[in-house]
Amino acid sequence: MAEVQGAWVRVVLPLCLLGALRHKESYGYALLQQLAAAGLDSVKPATLYPTLNRLAEDGAVEVQWRAGEGGPGRKCYRITSAGRERLDAEWAAWQDFGASVSGLLTGPKAAPVDSALVTIPGPADAQHSGADT
């Protein structure tokens, strides 16, 4: 099951990262911690950083180098207006997708029944069914 969940996380990781950056810019390591705190602890740096780079290439996030405190500089990620638009669109699509999957898992909704198509067996039908009594 972990492999399936890992695949799900990889698919929604860009959406999750945009959501995490919606209110506050952040560094890669802090994003990993935020994802882990949300239950997505299967995300590794080798998955995170290429995803952040693709988001930057797509114009959804901006990357700025900042001086490190007593260490090397590090990249800070911030969502752009295009990233906010993408987040809103993908979030709506995710909610629709989730509703569709939930509907399949919980079964069909009760549909109106066309009474002309329904035959309710009566006592006479039970006598002629060929069943031994």
CSV table of C-alpha atoms in Angstrom, one decimal:
chain,number,residue,atom,x,y,z
A,1,MET,CA,0.0,0.0,0.0
A,2,ALA,CA,2.9,2.4,0.7
A,3,GLU,CA,3.9,2.3,-3.0
A,4,VAL,CA,0.4,3.4,-4.1
A,5,GLN,CA,0.4,6.2,-1.5
A,6,GLY,CA,3.8,7.2,-2.7
A,7,ALA,CA,2.5,7.4,-6.2
A,8,TRP,CA,-0.5,9.5,-5.0
A,9,VAL,CA,1.8,11.9,-3.2
A,10,ARG,CA,4.1,12.3,-6.2
A,11,VAL,CA,1.0,13.2,-8.3
A,12,VAL,CA,-0.3,15.8,-5.9
A,13,LEU,CA,3.0,17.1,-4.6
A,14,PRO,CA,2.9,20.3,-6.8
A,15,LEU,CA,-0.5,21.1,-5.5
A,16,CYS,CA,0.6,20.4,-1.9
A,17,LEU,CA,3.6,22.6,-2.3
A,18,LEU,CA,1.6,25.5,-3.8
A,19,GLY,CA,-0.8,25.1,-0.9
A,20,ALA,CA,2.0,25.2,1.6
A,21,LEU,CA,3.5,28.3,0.0
A,22,ARG,CA,0.1,30.1,-0.3
A,23,HIS,CA,0.5,32.0,3.0
A,24,LYS,CA,4.2,32.0,3.6
A,25,GLU,CA,7.4,31.7,1.7
A,26,SER,CA,9.7,28.9,2.8
A,27,TYR,CA,12.9,26.9,2.4
A,28,GLY,CA,13.0,23.4,1.0
A,29,TYR,CA,13.8,21.8,4.3
A,30,ALA,CA,11.0,23.6,6.1
A,31,LEU,CA,8.6,22.5,3.3
A,32,LEU,CA,9.7,18.9,3.9
A,33,GLN,CA,8.9,19.3,7.6
A,34,GLN,CA,5.6,20.9,6.8
A,35,LEU,CA,4.7,18.0,4.5
A,36,ALA,CA,5.7,15.5,7.1
A,37,ALA,CA,3.6,17.2,9.8
A,38,ALA,CA,0.6,16.9,7.4
A,39,GLY,CA,1.2,13.1,7.1
A,40,LEU,CA,3.1,13.2,3.8
A,41,ASP,CA,6.4,12.0,5.4
A,42,SER,CA,7.2,9.8,2.3
A,43,VAL,CA,8.4,12.9,0.4
A,44,LYS,CA,12.2,12.8,0.1
A,45,PRO,CA,14.5,15.7,-1.0
A,46,ALA,CA,15.2,13.8,-4.2
A,47,THR,CA,11.5,14.2,-5.0
A,48,LEU,CA,10.9,17.6,-3.5
A,49,TYR,CA,13.6,19.7,-5.2
A,50,PRO,CA,12.9,18.6,-8.8
A,51,THR,CA,9.2,19.3,-8.2
A,52,LEU,CA,10.1,22.8,-6.8
A,53,ASN,CA,12.3,23.4,-9.9
A,54,ARG,CA,9.5,22.4,-12.2
A,55,LEU,CA,7.1,24.8,-10.4
A,56,ALA,CA,9.8,27.5,-10.8
A,57,GLU,CA,10.2,26.7,-14.6
A,58,ASP,CA,6.4,26.9,-14.9
A,59,GLY,CA,6.4,30.3,-13.3
A,60,ALA,CA,4.3,29.1,-10.3
A,61,VAL,CA,7.0,29.9,-7.7
A,62,GLU,CA,9.9,32.3,-7.5
A,63,VAL,CA,13.2,31.3,-6.1
A,64,GLN,CA,15.6,33.6,-4.3
A,65,TRP,CA,19.0,32.8,-2.8
A,66,ARG,CA,19.4,34.0,0.7
A,67,ALA,CA,22.5,34.1,2.8
A,68,GLY,CA,22.6,31.3,5.3
A,69,GLU,CA,23.0,32.0,9.0
A,70,GLY,CA,26.6,30.8,9.6
A,71,GLY,CA,26.4,28.4,6.6
A,72,PRO,CA,25.9,28.4,2.9
A,73,GLY,CA,23.2,30.3,1.2
A,74,ARG,CA,19.9,28.6,0.6
A,75,LYS,CA,16.9,28.9,-1.7
A,76,CYS,CA,13.7,30.5,-0.6
A,77,TYR,CA,10.5,29.6,-2.5
A,78,ARG,CA,7.5,32.0,-2.9
A,79,ILE,CA,4.3,31.4,-4.8
A,80,THR,CA,3.6,33.8,-7.7
A,81,SER,CA,0.3,35.1,-8.9
A,82,ALA,CA,0.4,32.5,-11.6
A,83,GLY,CA,1.0,29.9,-8.9
A,84,ARG,CA,-2.0,31.1,-7.0
A,85,GLU,CA,-4.2,30.8,-10.1
A,86,ARG,CA,-2.8,27.3,-10.7
A,87,LEU,CA,-3.4,26.4,-7.0
A,88,ASP,CA,-7.1,27.6,-7.2
A,89,ALA,CA,-7.7,25.7,-10.4
A,90,GLU,CA,-6.0,22.5,-9.3
A,91,TRP,CA,-7.6,22.6,-5.9
A,92,ALA,CA,-11.1,22.8,-7.5
A,93,ALA,CA,-10.2,19.9,-9.8
A,94,TRP,CA,-8.9,17.9,-6.9
A,95,GLN,CA,-12.1,18.4,-5.0
A,96,ASP,CA,-14.1,17.3,-8.0
A,97,PHE,CA,-11.9,14.3,-8.4
A,98,GLY,CA,-12.2,13.4,-4.7
A,99,ALA,CA,-16.0,13.6,-4.9
A,100,SER,CA,-16.0,11.3,-7.9
A,101,VAL,CA,-13.8,8.7,-6.2
A,102,SER,CA,-15.8,8.9,-3.0
A,103,GLY,CA,-19.0,8.4,-5.0
A,104,LEU,CA,-17.6,5.2,-6.5
A,105,LEU,CA,-16.4,3.9,-3.2
A,106,THR,CA,-19.6,4.6,-1.4
A,107,GLY,CA,-21.9,3.4,-4.1
A,108,PRO,CA,-24.3,5.1,-6.5
A,109,LYS,CA,-26.7,7.7,-5.2
A,110,ALA,CA,-30.4,6.6,-5.1
A,111,ALA,CA,-31.8,7.4,-8.5
A,112,PRO,CA,-35.5,7.9,-9.1
A,113,VAL,CA,-37.1,4.6,-10.1
A,114,ASP,CA,-39.2,4.4,-13.2
A,115,SER,CA,-42.2,2.3,-12.0
A,116,ALA,CA,-42.9,1.2,-15.6
A,117,LEU,CA,-39.7,-0.8,-15.6
A,118,VAL,CA,-40.1,-2.4,-12.2
A,119,THR,CA,-42.1,-5.6,-11.8
A,120,ILE,CA,-43.0,-6.5,-8.3
A,121,PRO,CA,-43.9,-10.2,-8.0
A,122,GLY,CA,-47.2,-10.9,-6.4
A,123,PRO,CA,-48.5,-14.1,-4.7
A,124,ALA,CA,-49.6,-15.6,-8.1
A,125,ASP,CA,-46.1,-15.3,-9.5
A,126,ALA,CA,-44.7,-17.2,-6.5
A,127,GLN,CA,-47.2,-20.1,-7.1
A,128,HIS,CA,-46.1,-20.4,-10.8
A,129,SER,CA,-42.4,-20.1,-10.2
A,130,GLY,CA,-41.8,-23.8,-10.4
A,131,ALA,CA,-40.4,-23.8,-6.9
A,132,ASP,CA,-41.2,-26.8,-4.7
A,133,THR,CA,-43.4,-26.0,-1.7
